[in-house]
mmCIF file of C-alpha atoms in Angstrom:
data_model
loop_
_atom_site.group_PDB
_atom_site.id
_atom_site.type_symbol
_atom_site.label_atom_id
_atom_site.label_comp_id
_atom_site.label_asym_id
_atom_site.label_seq_id
_atom_site.Cartn_x
_atom_site.Cartn_y
_atom_site.Cartn_z
ATOM 1 C CA ASP A 10 0.782 -0.513 -0.278
ATOM 2 C CA ALA A 11 0.959 3.612 -1.118
ATOM 3 C CA LYS A 12 2.657 5.654 1.964
ATOM 4 C CA THR A 13 2.468 9.482 3.360
ATOM 5 C CA THR A 14 3.413 12.183 4.515
ATOM 6 C CA GLN A 15 2.056 14.965 6.803
ATOM 7 C CA PRO A 16 3.423 17.257 8.220
ATOM 8 C CA PRO A 17 2.726 16.381 12.457
ATOM 9 C CA SER A 18 1.939 19.534 13.549
ATOM 10 C CA MET A 19 -0.286 23.211 12.603
ATOM 11 C CA ASP A 20 -1.905 25.429 13.304
ATOM 12 C CA CYS A 21 -5.118 27.699 12.519
ATOM 13 C CA ALA A 22 -6.741 30.588 13.382
ATOM 14 C CA GLU A 23 -9.983 30.454 13.723
ATOM 15 C CA GLY A 24 -12.393 31.527 11.283
ATOM 16 C CA ARG A 25 -9.835 30.542 8.443
ATOM 17 C CA ALA A 26 -9.562 27.167 5.923
ATOM 18 C CA ALA A 27 -7.829 24.854 7.279
ATOM 19 C CA ASN A 28 -5.515 23.004 4.761
ATOM 20 C CA LEU A 29 -4.246 20.539 5.512
ATOM 21 C CA PRO A 30 -1.599 18.826 3.014
ATOM 22 C CA CYS A 31 -0.630 15.159 2.288
ATOM 23 C CA ASN A 32 1.567 13.966 0.272
ATOM 24 C CA HIS A 33 1.351 10.102 -1.457
ATOM 25 C CA SER A 34 4.369 10.290 -4.041
ATOM 26 C CA THR A 35 3.512 6.183 -4.514
ATOM 27 C CA ILE A 36 0.140 5.671 -5.002
ATOM 28 C CA SER A 37 -1.127 3.341 -7.538
ATOM 29 C CA GLY A 38 -4.019 4.058 -9.793
ATOM 30 C CA ASN A 39 -6.596 2.082 -8.140
ATOM 31 C CA GLU A 40 -6.284 3.518 -4.289
ATOM 32 C CA TYR A 41 -8.165 6.275 -2.618
ATOM 33 C CA VAL A 42 -7.361 9.147 -0.609
ATOM 34 C CA TYR A 43 -8.920 8.948 3.244
ATOM 35 C CA TRP A 44 -8.918 11.873 4.940
ATOM 36 C CA TYR A 45 -9.864 11.223 8.968
ATOM 37 C CA ARG A 46 -9.680 12.845 12.094
ATOM 38 C CA GLN A 47 -8.949 11.951 16.373
ATOM 39 C CA ILE A 48 -10.289 14.559 18.461
ATOM 40 C CA HIS A 49 -9.390 13.417 21.789
ATOM 41 C CA SER A 50 -9.323 10.615 23.726
ATOM 42 C CA GLN A 51 -12.447 9.691 21.042
ATOM 43 C CA GLY A 52 -11.979 7.852 18.226
ATOM 44 C CA PRO A 53 -11.318 8.410 14.724
ATOM 45 C CA GLN A 54 -14.048 10.374 12.139
ATOM 46 C CA TYR A 55 -15.064 9.562 8.948
ATOM 47 C CA ILE A 56 -14.038 13.068 6.746
ATOM 48 C CA ILE A 57 -14.199 12.117 3.239
ATOM 49 C CA HIS A 58 -12.317 9.856 0.503
ATOM 50 C CA GLY A 59 -12.009 10.305 -3.443
ATOM 51 C CA LEU A 60 -9.931 9.284 -6.323
ATOM 52 C CA LYS A 61 -8.646 11.797 -8.541
ATOM 53 C CA ASN A 62 -11.617 14.781 -8.823
ATOM 54 C CA ASN A 63 -12.059 16.556 -6.818
ATOM 55 C CA GLU A 64 -14.730 16.049 -3.791
ATOM 56 C CA THR A 65 -16.379 17.998 -0.900
ATOM 57 C CA ASN A 66 -19.312 17.061 1.457
ATOM 58 C CA GLU A 67 -20.879 18.792 4.588
ATOM 59 C CA MET A 68 -17.577 19.139 6.834
ATOM 60 C CA ALA A 69 -14.432 19.377 3.576
ATOM 61 C CA SER A 70 -12.796 19.549 0.684
ATOM 62 C CA LEU A 71 -10.109 17.627 -0.517
ATOM 63 C CA ILE A 72 -8.557 18.371 -3.772
ATOM 64 C CA ILE A 73 -6.048 15.968 -5.246
ATOM 65 C CA THR A 74 -3.955 16.953 -7.236
ATOM 66 C CA GLU A 75 -3.808 15.688 -10.812
ATOM 67 C CA ASP A 76 -0.497 13.193 -10.314
ATOM 68 C CA ARG A 77 -2.616 11.900 -7.539
ATOM 69 C CA LYS A 78 0.657 12.773 -6.435
ATOM 70 C CA SER A 79 -0.689 15.091 -3.109
ATOM 71 C CA SER A 80 -3.932 15.789 -2.174
ATOM 72 C CA THR A 81 -4.769 18.589 0.346
ATOM 73 C CA LEU A 82 -8.215 18.725 2.669
ATOM 74 C CA ILE A 83 -9.377 22.180 3.091
ATOM 75 C CA LEU A 84 -11.732 22.608 6.292
ATOM 76 C CA PRO A 85 -12.631 25.854 4.938
ATOM 77 C CA HIS A 86 -14.465 27.859 7.900
ATOM 78 C CA ALA A 87 -12.429 26.458 11.080
ATOM 79 C CA THR A 88 -13.675 26.384 14.780
ATOM 80 C CA LEU A 89 -12.161 25.081 18.009
ATOM 81 C CA ARG A 90 -14.141 21.733 17.580
ATOM 82 C CA ASP A 91 -11.612 20.802 14.636
ATOM 83 C CA THR A 92 -8.879 20.867 17.077
ATOM 84 C CA ALA A 93 -8.078 17.060 16.452
ATOM 85 C CA VAL A 94 -5.246 14.578 14.282
ATOM 86 C CA TYR A 95 -5.351 14.233 11.098
ATOM 87 C CA TYR A 96 -4.950 11.471 9.254
ATOM 88 C CA CYS A 97 -4.726 10.680 5.099
ATOM 89 C CA ILE A 98 -4.991 7.379 4.542
ATOM 90 C CA VAL A 99 -3.842 5.913 0.446
ATOM 91 C CA GLY A 100 -5.835 1.927 -0.042
ATOM 92 C CA PRO A 101 -8.438 0.622 -2.522
ATOM 93 C CA ARG A 102 -11.341 0.825 -2.832
ATOM 94 C CA GLY A 103 -12.247 -2.405 -0.397
ATOM 95 C CA TYR A 104 -9.305 -1.449 1.739
ATOM 96 C CA GLN A 105 -10.378 -3.398 4.887
ATOM 97 C CA LYS A 106 -6.683 -2.636 6.284
ATOM 98 C CA VAL A 107 -6.858 0.314 6.880
ATOM 99 C CA THR A 108 -3.781 1.988 8.243
ATOM 100 C CA PHE A 109 -2.730 4.614 10.299
ATOM 101 C CA GLY A 110 -0.232 7.244 11.344
ATOM 102 C CA ILE A 111 0.544 10.214 12.963
ATOM 103 C CA GLY A 112 -0.572 12.584 11.131
ATOM 104 C CA THR A 113 -1.130 16.198 12.004
ATOM 105 C CA LYS A 114 -2.248 17.192 14.952
ATOM 106 C CA LEU A 115 -4.114 20.080 13.966
ATOM 107 C CA GLN A 116 -4.448 23.920 16.248
ATOM 108 C CA VAL A 117 -6.863 25.949 16.394
ATOM 109 C CA ILE A 118 -5.835 28.713 17.618
ATOM 110 C CA PRO A 119 -8.611 31.649 18.861
ATOM 111 C CA GLU B 122 -22.384 9.349 18.146
ATOM 112 C CA THR B 123 -21.198 7.049 15.902
ATOM 113 C CA GLY B 124 -23.570 4.509 15.606
ATOM 114 C CA VAL B 125 -20.837 2.090 17.614
ATOM 115 C CA THR B 126 -20.647 1.755 20.961
ATOM 116 C CA GLN B 127 -18.690 -0.183 23.107
ATOM 117 C CA THR B 128 -18.068 -1.096 26.731
ATOM 118 C CA PRO B 129 -16.823 -0.729 29.554
ATOM 119 C CA ARG B 130 -15.920 2.680 28.663
ATOM 120 C CA HIS B 131 -13.092 2.743 30.694
ATOM 121 C CA LEU B 132 -11.318 -1.139 32.545
ATOM 122 C CA VAL B 133 -9.001 -1.351 36.050
ATOM 123 C CA MET B 134 -7.689 -4.577 35.511
ATOM 124 C CA GLY B 135 -5.013 -6.659 37.223
ATOM 125 C CA MET B 136 -3.399 -9.172 35.519
ATOM 126 C CA THR B 137 -4.337 -12.145 36.647
ATOM 127 C CA ASN B 138 -7.662 -11.692 35.948
ATOM 128 C CA LYS B 139 -9.888 -12.155 33.108
ATOM 129 C CA LYS B 140 -11.895 -9.351 31.709
ATOM 130 C CA SER B 141 -13.734 -8.483 28.258
ATOM 131 C CA LEU B 142 -14.239 -5.588 26.400
ATOM 132 C CA LYS B 143 -17.804 -5.613 23.793
ATOM 133 C CA CYS B 144 -18.823 -3.135 21.104
ATOM 134 C CA GLU B 145 -22.492 -3.032 19.504
ATOM 135 C CA GLN B 146 -22.417 -1.832 15.840
ATOM 136 C CA HIS B 147 -26.743 0.029 15.052
ATOM 137 C CA LEU B 148 -25.453 0.569 11.501
ATOM 138 C CA GLY B 149 -26.265 -3.000 10.313
ATOM 139 C CA HIS B 150 -22.345 -3.650 8.757
ATOM 140 C CA ASN B 151 -21.083 -6.551 8.195
ATOM 141 C CA ALA B 152 -17.828 -5.554 8.912
ATOM 142 C CA MET B 153 -15.507 -5.393 12.613
ATOM 143 C CA TYR B 154 -12.903 -4.554 13.631
ATOM 144 C CA TRP B 155 -10.702 -4.043 16.549
ATOM 145 C CA TYR B 156 -8.124 -2.001 16.533
ATOM 146 C CA LYS B 157 -5.235 -1.181 19.248
ATOM 147 C CA GLN B 158 -3.698 2.842 19.902
ATOM 148 C CA SER B 159 -1.336 3.011 22.776
ATOM 149 C CA ALA B 160 0.269 6.517 23.791
ATOM 150 C CA LYS B 161 1.995 8.565 21.106
ATOM 151 C CA LYS B 162 1.244 5.525 18.897
ATOM 152 C CA PRO B 163 -0.866 5.524 15.476
ATOM 153 C CA LEU B 164 -2.752 2.623 15.946
ATOM 154 C CA GLU B 165 -2.662 -0.821 14.888
ATOM 155 C CA LEU B 166 -5.150 -2.845 13.554
ATOM 156 C CA MET B 167 -5.488 -6.061 15.272
ATOM 157 C CA PHE B 168 -7.972 -8.656 14.397
ATOM 158 C CA VAL B 169 -11.090 -7.130 11.029
ATOM 159 C CA TYR B 170 -14.281 -9.565 11.327
ATOM 160 C CA SER B 171 -16.603 -10.620 7.496
ATOM 161 C CA LEU B 172 -19.631 -11.638 7.587
ATOM 162 C CA GLU B 173 -18.903 -12.759 10.899
ATOM 163 C CA GLU B 174 -15.352 -14.442 9.689
ATOM 164 C CA ARG B 175 -11.867 -13.836 11.342
ATOM 165 C CA VAL B 176 -10.064 -12.342 7.995
ATOM 166 C CA GLU B 177 -7.124 -10.979 9.383
ATOM 167 C CA ASN B 178 -5.836 -11.102 12.501
ATOM 168 C CA ASN B 179 -2.370 -9.289 13.052
ATOM 169 C CA SER B 180 -0.287 -11.511 15.433
ATOM 170 C CA VAL B 181 -1.554 -10.308 18.201
ATOM 171 C CA PRO B 182 -0.553 -11.880 21.258
ATOM 172 C CA SER B 183 -3.276 -14.564 22.025
ATOM 173 C CA ARG B 184 -3.495 -13.610 25.084
ATOM 174 C CA PHE B 185 -6.424 -11.556 23.157
ATOM 175 C CA SER B 186 -9.073 -13.482 21.970
ATOM 176 C CA PRO B 187 -11.789 -11.862 19.397
ATOM 177 C CA GLU B 188 -15.665 -12.655 19.238
ATOM 178 C CA CYS B 189 -18.159 -12.494 17.199
ATOM 179 C CA PRO B 190 -21.536 -13.929 17.857
ATOM 180 C CA ASN B 191 -23.260 -11.946 15.032
ATOM 181 C CA SER B 192 -22.401 -9.028 12.971
ATOM 182 C CA SER B 193 -23.669 -6.455 15.359
ATOM 183 C CA HIS B 194 -21.432 -7.348 18.042
ATOM 184 C CA LEU B 195 -17.620 -8.035 18.483
ATOM 185 C CA PHE B 196 -16.404 -9.385 21.736
ATOM 186 C CA LEU B 197 -12.670 -9.137 23.172
ATOM 187 C CA HIS B 198 -11.585 -11.336 25.724
ATOM 188 C CA LEU B 199 -8.546 -9.999 27.915
ATOM 189 C CA HIS B 200 -6.607 -12.098 29.768
ATOM 190 C CA THR B 201 -3.221 -12.683 31.926
ATOM 191 C CA LEU B 202 -2.173 -9.057 30.244
ATOM 192 C CA GLN B 203 0.790 -7.184 30.630
ATOM 193 C CA PRO B 204 0.800 -3.300 32.293
ATOM 194 C CA GLU B 205 2.275 -2.785 28.602
ATOM 195 C CA ASP B 206 -1.160 -3.610 27.003
ATOM 196 C CA SER B 207 -2.860 -0.359 28.817
ATOM 197 C CA ALA B 208 -4.433 1.321 25.496
ATOM 198 C CA LEU B 209 -7.574 2.731 23.716
ATOM 199 C CA TYR B 210 -9.149 -0.798 22.733
ATOM 200 C CA LEU B 211 -11.722 0.846 19.383
ATOM 201 C CA CYS B 212 -14.214 -1.145 17.975
ATOM 202 C CA ALA B 213 -14.951 -0.140 14.507
ATOM 203 C CA SER B 214 -17.608 -0.697 11.537
ATOM 204 C CA SER B 215 -17.957 -0.996 7.523
ATOM 205 C CA GLN B 216 -19.488 -2.256 4.993
ATOM 206 C CA GLU B 217 -18.155 -4.296 2.380
ATOM 207 C CA SER B 218 -20.604 -5.231 -0.611
ATOM 208 C CA VAL B 219 -20.990 -7.974 -2.352
ATOM 209 C CA ARG B 220 -18.601 -6.014 -5.231
ATOM 210 C CA GLY B 221 -16.554 -4.722 -3.240
ATOM 211 C CA GLY B 222 -15.553 -1.893 -1.613
ATOM 212 C CA ILE B 223 -15.995 -0.209 1.661
ATOM 213 C CA ASP B 224 -16.503 4.108 1.666
ATOM 214 C CA GLU B 225 -15.400 4.378 5.836
ATOM 215 C CA GLN B 226 -15.272 2.868 9.170
ATOM 216 C CA PHE B 227 -17.313 3.925 11.584
ATOM 217 C CA PHE B 228 -15.208 3.888 15.541
ATOM 218 C CA GLY B 229 -16.358 2.952 18.625
ATOM 219 C CA PRO B 230 -15.702 6.091 21.532
ATOM 220 C CA GLY B 231 -13.423 3.343 23.245
ATOM 221 C CA THR B 232 -12.739 1.973 25.920
ATOM 222 C CA ARG B 233 -10.166 3.021 27.690
ATOM 223 C CA LEU B 234 -8.162 0.331 29.861
ATOM 224 C CA THR B 235 -5.388 -0.141 32.520
ATOM 225 C CA VAL B 236 -3.619 -3.078 33.539
ATOM 226 C CA LEU B 237 -2.181 -2.190 36.981
#
């Protein structure tokens, strides 16, 4: 499975857009990009996933580069409740074995 | 609320005790998972059950014994644990279609286990 690289931590001002990058240069053609987040002491929460087109839902937007070697998760108006560890994962659909890395710890600052 | 519940939420046990963790999903999913999250470490997948059959066992010590009596319930039986087994144990579920393909896993809140 493709590996991902994320910055260990980021800060974002409340109300501003949080842009979380993820590199996945070894991604293969059938692998999707998934994002989860984990708020302190809770279970991870699914956010969004995509293959090659940009995706948007009520929580976030996912921008995948044309070569699919990197992606960015965008939280359009970060709130204090968005403070969490964000995980970028790649794998084929039907992928039971989700491997979580260290993720990016996002701190939203008042 | 994710539709996945876990009990107990906190558990303290001695190394000679036997205890069980319970997970229940109310989503009609057909796959369930156990993960372990130790302090400052990534989540580690322990077991995967699909259609009530174990399909993944990631070299987990035998002192952890999973049980999946039906598609809605998953147990993790614990015996003679070590202090290093203290961690957050998370259960998750997902829907696997007959054509293959899942989109996301839904996680429970976890059981915080302390082994003395």
